[in-house]
C-alpha atoms as an extended CHARMM CRD file, in Angstrom:
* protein
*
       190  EXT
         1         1  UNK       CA            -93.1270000000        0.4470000000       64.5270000000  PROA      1               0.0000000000
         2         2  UNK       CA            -96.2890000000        0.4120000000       65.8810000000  PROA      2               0.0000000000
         3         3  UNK       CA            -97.3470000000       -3.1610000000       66.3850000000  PROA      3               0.0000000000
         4         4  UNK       CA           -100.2420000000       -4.4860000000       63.6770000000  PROA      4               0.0000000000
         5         5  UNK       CA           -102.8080000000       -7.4680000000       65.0520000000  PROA      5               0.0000000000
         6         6  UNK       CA           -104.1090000000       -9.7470000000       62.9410000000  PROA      6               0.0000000000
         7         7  UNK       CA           -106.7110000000      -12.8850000000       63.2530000000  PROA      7               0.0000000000
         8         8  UNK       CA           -103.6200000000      -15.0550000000       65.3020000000  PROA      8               0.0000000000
         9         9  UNK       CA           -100.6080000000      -12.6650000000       65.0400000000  PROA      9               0.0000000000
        10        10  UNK       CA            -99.1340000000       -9.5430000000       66.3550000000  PROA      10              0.0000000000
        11        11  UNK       CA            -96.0540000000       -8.1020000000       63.6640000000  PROA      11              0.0000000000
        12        12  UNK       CA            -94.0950000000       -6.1260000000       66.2720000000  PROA      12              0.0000000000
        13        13  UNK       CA            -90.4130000000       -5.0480000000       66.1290000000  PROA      13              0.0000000000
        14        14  UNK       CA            -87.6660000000       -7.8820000000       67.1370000000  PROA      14              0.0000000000
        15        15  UNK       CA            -87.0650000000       -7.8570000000       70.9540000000  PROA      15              0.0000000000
        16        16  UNK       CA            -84.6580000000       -9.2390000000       72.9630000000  PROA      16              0.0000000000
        17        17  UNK       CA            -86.4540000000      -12.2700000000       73.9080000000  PROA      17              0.0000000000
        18        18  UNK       CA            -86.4970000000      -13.2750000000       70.4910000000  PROA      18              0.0000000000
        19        19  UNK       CA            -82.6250000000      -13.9220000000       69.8200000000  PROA      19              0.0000000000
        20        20  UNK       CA            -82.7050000000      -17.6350000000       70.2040000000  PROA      20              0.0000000000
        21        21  UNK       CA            -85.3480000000      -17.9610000000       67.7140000000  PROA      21              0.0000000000
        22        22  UNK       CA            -84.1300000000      -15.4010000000       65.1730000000  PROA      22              0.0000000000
        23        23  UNK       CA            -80.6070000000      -17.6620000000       65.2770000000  PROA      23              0.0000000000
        24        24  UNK       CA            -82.4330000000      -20.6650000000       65.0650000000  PROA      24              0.0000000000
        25        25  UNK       CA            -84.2030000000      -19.4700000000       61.8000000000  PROA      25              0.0000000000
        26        26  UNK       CA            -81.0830000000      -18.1440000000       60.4830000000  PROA      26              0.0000000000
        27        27  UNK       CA            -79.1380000000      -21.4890000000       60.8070000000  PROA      27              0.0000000000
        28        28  UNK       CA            -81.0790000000      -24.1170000000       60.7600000000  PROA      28              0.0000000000
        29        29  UNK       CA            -80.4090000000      -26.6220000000       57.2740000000  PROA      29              0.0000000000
        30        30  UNK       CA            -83.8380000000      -26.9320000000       57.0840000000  PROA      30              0.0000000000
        31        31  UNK       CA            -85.3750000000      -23.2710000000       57.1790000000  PROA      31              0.0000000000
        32        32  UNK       CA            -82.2520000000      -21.8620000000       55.5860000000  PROA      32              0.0000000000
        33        33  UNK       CA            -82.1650000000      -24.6410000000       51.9310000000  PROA      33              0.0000000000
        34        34  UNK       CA            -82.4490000000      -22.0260000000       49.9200000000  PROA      34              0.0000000000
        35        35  UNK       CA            -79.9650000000      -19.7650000000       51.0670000000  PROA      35              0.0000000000
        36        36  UNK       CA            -75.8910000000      -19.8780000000       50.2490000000  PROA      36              0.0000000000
        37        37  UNK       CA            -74.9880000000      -18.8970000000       54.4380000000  PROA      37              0.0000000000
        38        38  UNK       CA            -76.1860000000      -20.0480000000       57.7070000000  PROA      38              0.0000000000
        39        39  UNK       CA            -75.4250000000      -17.4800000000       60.5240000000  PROA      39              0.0000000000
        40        40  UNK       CA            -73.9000000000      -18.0360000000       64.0040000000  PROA      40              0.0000000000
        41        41  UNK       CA            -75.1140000000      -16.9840000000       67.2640000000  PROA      41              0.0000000000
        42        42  UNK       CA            -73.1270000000      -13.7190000000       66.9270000000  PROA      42              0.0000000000
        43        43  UNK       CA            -73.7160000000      -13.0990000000       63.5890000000  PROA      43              0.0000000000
        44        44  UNK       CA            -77.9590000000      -13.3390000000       64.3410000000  PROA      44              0.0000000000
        45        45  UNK       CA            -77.7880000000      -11.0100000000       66.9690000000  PROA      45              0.0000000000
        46        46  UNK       CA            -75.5740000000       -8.4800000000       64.8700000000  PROA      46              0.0000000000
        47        47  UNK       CA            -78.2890000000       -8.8040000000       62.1490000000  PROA      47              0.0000000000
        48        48  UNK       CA            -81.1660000000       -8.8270000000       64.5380000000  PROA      48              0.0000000000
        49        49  UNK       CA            -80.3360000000       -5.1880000000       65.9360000000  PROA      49              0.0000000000
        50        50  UNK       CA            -79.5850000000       -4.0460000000       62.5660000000  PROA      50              0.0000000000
        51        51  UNK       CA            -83.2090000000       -5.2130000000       61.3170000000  PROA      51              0.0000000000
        52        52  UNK       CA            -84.5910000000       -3.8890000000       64.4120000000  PROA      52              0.0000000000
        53        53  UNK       CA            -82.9500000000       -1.0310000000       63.5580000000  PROA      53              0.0000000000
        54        54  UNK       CA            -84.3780000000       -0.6890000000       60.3550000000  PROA      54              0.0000000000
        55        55  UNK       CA            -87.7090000000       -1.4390000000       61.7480000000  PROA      55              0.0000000000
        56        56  UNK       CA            -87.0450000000        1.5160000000       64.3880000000  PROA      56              0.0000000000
        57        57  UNK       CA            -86.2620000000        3.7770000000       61.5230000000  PROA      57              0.0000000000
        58        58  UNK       CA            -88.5980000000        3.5110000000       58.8450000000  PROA      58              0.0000000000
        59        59  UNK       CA            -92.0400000000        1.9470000000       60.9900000000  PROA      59              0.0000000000
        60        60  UNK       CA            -91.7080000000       -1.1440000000       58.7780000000  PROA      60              0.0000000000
        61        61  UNK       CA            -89.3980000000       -4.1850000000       57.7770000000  PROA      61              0.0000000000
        62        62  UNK       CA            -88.5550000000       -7.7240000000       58.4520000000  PROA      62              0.0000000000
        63        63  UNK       CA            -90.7390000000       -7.5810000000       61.7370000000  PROA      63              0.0000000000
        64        64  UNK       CA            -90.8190000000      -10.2450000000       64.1880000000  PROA      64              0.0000000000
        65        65  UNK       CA            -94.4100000000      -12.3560000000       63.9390000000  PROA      65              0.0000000000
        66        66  UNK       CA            -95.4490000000      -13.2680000000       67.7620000000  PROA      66              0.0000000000
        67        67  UNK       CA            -98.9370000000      -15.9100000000       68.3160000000  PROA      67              0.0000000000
        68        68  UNK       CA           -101.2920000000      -13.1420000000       69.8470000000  PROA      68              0.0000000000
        69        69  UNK       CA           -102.5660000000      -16.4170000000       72.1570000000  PROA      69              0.0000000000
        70        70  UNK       CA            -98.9720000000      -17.8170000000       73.6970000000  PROA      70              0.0000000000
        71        71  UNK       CA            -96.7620000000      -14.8890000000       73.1780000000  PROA      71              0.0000000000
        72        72  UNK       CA            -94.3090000000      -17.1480000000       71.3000000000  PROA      72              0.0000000000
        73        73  UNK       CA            -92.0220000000      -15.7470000000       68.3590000000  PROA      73              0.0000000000
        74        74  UNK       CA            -92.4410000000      -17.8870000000       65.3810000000  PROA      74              0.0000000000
        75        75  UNK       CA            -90.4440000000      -15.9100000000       62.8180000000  PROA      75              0.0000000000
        76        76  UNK       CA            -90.7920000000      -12.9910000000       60.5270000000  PROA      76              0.0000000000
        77        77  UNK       CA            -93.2070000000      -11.6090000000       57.6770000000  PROA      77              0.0000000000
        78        78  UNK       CA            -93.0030000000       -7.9450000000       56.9700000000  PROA      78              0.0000000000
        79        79  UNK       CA            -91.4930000000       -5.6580000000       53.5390000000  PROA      79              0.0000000000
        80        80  UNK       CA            -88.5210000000       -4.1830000000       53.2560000000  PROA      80              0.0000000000
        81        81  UNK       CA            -86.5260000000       -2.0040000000       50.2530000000  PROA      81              0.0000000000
        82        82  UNK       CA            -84.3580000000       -3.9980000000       48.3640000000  PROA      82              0.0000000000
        83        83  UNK       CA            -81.3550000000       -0.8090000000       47.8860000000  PROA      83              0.0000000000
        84        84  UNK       CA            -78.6930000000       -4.1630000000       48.2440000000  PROA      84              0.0000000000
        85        85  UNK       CA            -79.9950000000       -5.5810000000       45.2650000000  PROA      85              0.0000000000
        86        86  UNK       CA            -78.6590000000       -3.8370000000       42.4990000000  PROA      86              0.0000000000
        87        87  UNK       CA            -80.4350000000       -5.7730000000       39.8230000000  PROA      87              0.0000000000
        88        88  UNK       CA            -83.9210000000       -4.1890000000       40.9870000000  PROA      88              0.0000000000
        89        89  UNK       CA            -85.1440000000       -0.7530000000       40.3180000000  PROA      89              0.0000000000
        90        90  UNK       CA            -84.4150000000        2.0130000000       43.1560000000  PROA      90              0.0000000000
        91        91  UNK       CA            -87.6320000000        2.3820000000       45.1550000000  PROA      91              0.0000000000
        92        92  UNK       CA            -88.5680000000       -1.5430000000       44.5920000000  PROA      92              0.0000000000
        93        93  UNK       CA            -89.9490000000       -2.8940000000       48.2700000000  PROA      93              0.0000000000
        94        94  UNK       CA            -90.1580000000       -6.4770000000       48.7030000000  PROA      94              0.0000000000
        95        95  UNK       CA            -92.4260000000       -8.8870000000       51.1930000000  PROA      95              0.0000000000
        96        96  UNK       CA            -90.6430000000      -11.8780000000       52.9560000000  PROA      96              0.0000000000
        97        97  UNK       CA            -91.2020000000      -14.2190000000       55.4660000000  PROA      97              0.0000000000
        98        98  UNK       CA            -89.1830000000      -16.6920000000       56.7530000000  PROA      98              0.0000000000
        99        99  UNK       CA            -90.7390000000      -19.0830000000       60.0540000000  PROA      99              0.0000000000
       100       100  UNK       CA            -89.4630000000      -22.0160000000       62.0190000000  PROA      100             0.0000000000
       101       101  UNK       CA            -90.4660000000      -24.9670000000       60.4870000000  PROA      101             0.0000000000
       102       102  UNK       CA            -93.2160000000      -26.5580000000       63.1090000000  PROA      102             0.0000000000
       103       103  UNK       CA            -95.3100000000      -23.3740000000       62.1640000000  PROA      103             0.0000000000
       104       104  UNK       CA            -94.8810000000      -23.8780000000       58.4000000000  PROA      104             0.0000000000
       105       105  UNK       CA            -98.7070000000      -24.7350000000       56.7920000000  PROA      105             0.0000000000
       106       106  UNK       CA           -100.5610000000      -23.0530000000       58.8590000000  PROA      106             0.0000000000
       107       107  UNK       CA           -101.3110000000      -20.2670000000       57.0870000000  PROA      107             0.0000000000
       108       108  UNK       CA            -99.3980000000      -17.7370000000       59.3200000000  PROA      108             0.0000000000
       109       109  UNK       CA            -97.0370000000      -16.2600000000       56.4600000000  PROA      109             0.0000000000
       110       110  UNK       CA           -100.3760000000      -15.9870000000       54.4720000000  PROA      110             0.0000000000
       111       111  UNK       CA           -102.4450000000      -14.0680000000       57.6440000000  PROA      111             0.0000000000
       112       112  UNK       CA            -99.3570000000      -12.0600000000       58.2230000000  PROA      112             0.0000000000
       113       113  UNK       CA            -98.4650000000      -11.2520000000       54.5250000000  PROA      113             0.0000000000
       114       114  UNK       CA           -102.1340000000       -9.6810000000       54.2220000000  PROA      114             0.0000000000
       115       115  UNK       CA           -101.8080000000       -6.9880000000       56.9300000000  PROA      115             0.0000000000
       116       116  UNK       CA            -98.3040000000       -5.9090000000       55.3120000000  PROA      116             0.0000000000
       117       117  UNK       CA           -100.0880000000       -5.7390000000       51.9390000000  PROA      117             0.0000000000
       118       118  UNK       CA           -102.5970000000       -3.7090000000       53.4430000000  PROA      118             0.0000000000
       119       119  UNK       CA           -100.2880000000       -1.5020000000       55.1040000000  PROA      119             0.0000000000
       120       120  UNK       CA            -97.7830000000       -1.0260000000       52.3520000000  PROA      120             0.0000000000
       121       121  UNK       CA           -100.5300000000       -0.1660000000       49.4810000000  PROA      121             0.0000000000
       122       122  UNK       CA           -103.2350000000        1.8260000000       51.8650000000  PROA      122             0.0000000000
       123       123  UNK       CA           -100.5330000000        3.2570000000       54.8540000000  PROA      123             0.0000000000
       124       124  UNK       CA            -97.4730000000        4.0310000000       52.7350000000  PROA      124             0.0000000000
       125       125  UNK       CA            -99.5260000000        4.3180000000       48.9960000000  PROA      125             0.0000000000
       126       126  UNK       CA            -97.3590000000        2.0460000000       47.3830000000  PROA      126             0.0000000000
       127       127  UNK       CA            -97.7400000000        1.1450000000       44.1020000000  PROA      127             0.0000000000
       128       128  UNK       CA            -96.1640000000       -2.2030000000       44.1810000000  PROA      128             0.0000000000
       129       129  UNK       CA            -94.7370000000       -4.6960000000       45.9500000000  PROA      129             0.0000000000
       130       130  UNK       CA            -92.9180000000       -7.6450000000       44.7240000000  PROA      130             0.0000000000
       131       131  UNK       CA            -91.3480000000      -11.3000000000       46.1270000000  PROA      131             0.0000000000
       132       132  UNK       CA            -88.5840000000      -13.1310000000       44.9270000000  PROA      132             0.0000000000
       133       133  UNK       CA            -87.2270000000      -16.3270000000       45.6820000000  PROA      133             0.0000000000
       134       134  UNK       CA            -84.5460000000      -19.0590000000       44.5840000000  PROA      134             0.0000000000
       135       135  UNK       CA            -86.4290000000      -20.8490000000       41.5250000000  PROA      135             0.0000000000
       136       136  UNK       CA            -87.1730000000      -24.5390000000       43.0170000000  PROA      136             0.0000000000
       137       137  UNK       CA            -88.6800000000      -22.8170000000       46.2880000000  PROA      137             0.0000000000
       138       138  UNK       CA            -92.2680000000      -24.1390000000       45.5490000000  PROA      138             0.0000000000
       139       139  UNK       CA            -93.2150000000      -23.3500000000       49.3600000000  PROA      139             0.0000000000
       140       140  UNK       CA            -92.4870000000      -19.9020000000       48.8130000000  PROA      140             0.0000000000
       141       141  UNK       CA            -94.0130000000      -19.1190000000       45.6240000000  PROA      141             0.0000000000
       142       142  UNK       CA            -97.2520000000      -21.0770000000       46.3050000000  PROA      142             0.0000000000
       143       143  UNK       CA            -97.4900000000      -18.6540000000       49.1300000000  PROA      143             0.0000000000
       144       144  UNK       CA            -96.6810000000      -15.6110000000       46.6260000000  PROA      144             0.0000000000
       145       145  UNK       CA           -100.0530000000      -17.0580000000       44.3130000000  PROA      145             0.0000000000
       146       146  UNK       CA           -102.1220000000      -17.0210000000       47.4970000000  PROA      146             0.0000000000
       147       147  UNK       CA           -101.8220000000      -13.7420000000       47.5470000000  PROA      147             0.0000000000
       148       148  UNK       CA           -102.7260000000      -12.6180000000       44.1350000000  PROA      148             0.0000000000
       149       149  UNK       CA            -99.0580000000      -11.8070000000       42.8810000000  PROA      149             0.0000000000
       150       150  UNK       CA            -98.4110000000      -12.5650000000       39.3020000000  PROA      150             0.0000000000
       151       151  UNK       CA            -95.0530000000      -14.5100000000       38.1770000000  PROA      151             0.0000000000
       152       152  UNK       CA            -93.0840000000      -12.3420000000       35.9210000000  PROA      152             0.0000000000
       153       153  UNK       CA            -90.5930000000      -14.1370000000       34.2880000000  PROA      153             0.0000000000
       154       154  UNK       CA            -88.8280000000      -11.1040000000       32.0770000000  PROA      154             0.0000000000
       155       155  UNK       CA            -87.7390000000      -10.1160000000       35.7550000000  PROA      155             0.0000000000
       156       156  UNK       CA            -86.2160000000      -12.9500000000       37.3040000000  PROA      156             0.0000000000
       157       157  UNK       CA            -82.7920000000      -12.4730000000       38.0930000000  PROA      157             0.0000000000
       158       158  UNK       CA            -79.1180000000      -13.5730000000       39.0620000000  PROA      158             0.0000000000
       159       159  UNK       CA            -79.2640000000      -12.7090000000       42.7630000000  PROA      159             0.0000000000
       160       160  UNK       CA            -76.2030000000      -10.8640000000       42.6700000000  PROA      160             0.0000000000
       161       161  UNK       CA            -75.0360000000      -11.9630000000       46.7890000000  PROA      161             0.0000000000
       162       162  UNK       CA            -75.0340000000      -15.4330000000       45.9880000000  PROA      162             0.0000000000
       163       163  UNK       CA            -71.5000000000      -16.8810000000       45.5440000000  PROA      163             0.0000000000
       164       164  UNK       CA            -70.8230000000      -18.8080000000       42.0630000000  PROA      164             0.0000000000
       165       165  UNK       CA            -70.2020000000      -21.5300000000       44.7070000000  PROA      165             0.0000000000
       166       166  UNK       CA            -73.9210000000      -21.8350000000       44.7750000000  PROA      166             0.0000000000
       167       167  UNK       CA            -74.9220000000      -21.8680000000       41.5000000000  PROA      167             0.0000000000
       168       168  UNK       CA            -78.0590000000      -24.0050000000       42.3930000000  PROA      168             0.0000000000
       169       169  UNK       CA            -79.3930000000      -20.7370000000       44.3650000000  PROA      169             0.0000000000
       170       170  UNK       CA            -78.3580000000      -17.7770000000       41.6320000000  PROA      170             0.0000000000
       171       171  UNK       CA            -81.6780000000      -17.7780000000       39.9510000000  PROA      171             0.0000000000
       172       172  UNK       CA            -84.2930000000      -16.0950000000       41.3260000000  PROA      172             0.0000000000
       173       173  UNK       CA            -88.0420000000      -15.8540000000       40.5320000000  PROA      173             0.0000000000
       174       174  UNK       CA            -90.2800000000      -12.5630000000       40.8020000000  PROA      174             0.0000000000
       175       175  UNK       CA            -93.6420000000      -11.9110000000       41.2560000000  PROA      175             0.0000000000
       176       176  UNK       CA            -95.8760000000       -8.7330000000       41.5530000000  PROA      176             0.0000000000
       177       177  UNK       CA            -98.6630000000       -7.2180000000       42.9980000000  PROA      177             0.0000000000
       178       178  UNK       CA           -100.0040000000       -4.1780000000       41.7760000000  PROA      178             0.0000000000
       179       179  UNK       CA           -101.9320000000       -1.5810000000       44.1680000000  PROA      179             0.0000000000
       180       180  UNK       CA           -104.6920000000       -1.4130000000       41.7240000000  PROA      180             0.0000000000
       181       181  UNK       CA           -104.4320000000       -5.8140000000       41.3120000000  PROA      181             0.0000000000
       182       182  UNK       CA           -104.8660000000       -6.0570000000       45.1780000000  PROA      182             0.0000000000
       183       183  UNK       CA           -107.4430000000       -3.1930000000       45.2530000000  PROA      183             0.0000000000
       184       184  UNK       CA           -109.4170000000       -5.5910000000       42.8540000000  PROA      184             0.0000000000
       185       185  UNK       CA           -108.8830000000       -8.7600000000       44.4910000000  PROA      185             0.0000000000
       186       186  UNK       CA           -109.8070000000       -7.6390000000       47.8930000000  PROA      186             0.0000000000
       187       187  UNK       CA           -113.1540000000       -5.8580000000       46.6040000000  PROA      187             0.0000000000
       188       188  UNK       CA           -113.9820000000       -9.5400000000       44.9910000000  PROA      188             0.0000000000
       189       189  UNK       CA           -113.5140000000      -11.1740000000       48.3670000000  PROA      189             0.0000000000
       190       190  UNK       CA           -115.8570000000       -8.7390000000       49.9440000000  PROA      190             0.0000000000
């Protein structure tokens, strides 16, 4: 992928330098509530190459999000398909984000989030994109509002990899954006 600036970021491809932090964010209790798993050290790494992989492959995904100023990984924001989830149409890409917590409210997932949107609907002419997240994950959804996606409750959904063990974590919410919503909303803001 070719790397995409923002105001404060750069959204580049994961790199080895940024294995400590990718584990971090994929086990730590605090980042990771909302999810039924918390990854080792081995497990990160074998699921940072394959989303670098990805990445490689298709110019976009999960990508690592890097403060242009200090050079310091602080998570990742980018859109992905969603072919694992077999409760979503084929062809359905998703946004996502996920940051270590001492960069949370700072409006990075929102800055970041922005420059995918733009990308997805003007670069690859999507005509949506949606986010989904466990039901009670206000922080997530309030970021999902920011950025102009509607709730649609007829299309929330059993998340079909979480364990019955987790029952608490099953139900997910899902918003939208339309190409022709965000069109709209970014002419008003001009």
């Amino acid at each position: 992928m070719k790397p995409m600036r923002t105001e404060r970021l750069i959204l580049r491809n994961w790199e080895d330098r940024d294995r400590e932090l990718f584990h971090r964010i994929n086990s730590d209790e605090q980042v990771m509530e909302f999810f039924p798993f918390r990854r080792t050290r081995a497990q990160a790494d074998a699921k940072m190459d394959e989303v670098r992989a990805w990445v490689d492959e298709d110019g976009y995904g999960f990508a690592a999000a890097e403060i242009a100023a200090t050079g310091e990984c602080i998570g990742f924001v980018g859109i992905t398909g969603t072919e694992d989830i077999d409760v979503l149409p084929d062809g359905t890409i998703e946004i996502g984000w996920r940051l270590a917590p001492e960069f949370w409210g700072k409006g990075y997932v929102t800055e970041a989030a922005e420059a995918w949107l733009a990308y997805g609907f003007e670069t690859l002419d999507l005509d949506e994109i949606v986010s989904f997240a466990v039901y009670d994950n206000h922080r997530s959804t309030a970021v999902m509002k920011r950025l102009g996606m509607r709730f649609d409750p007829a299309s929330d959904f059993d998340h079909p990899d979480v364990p019955d063990s987790h029952p608490a974590l099953k139900r997910h919410v899902l918003y939208r954006l339309s190409r022709k919503d965000w069109q709209a909303r970014k002419k008003a803001a001009q």
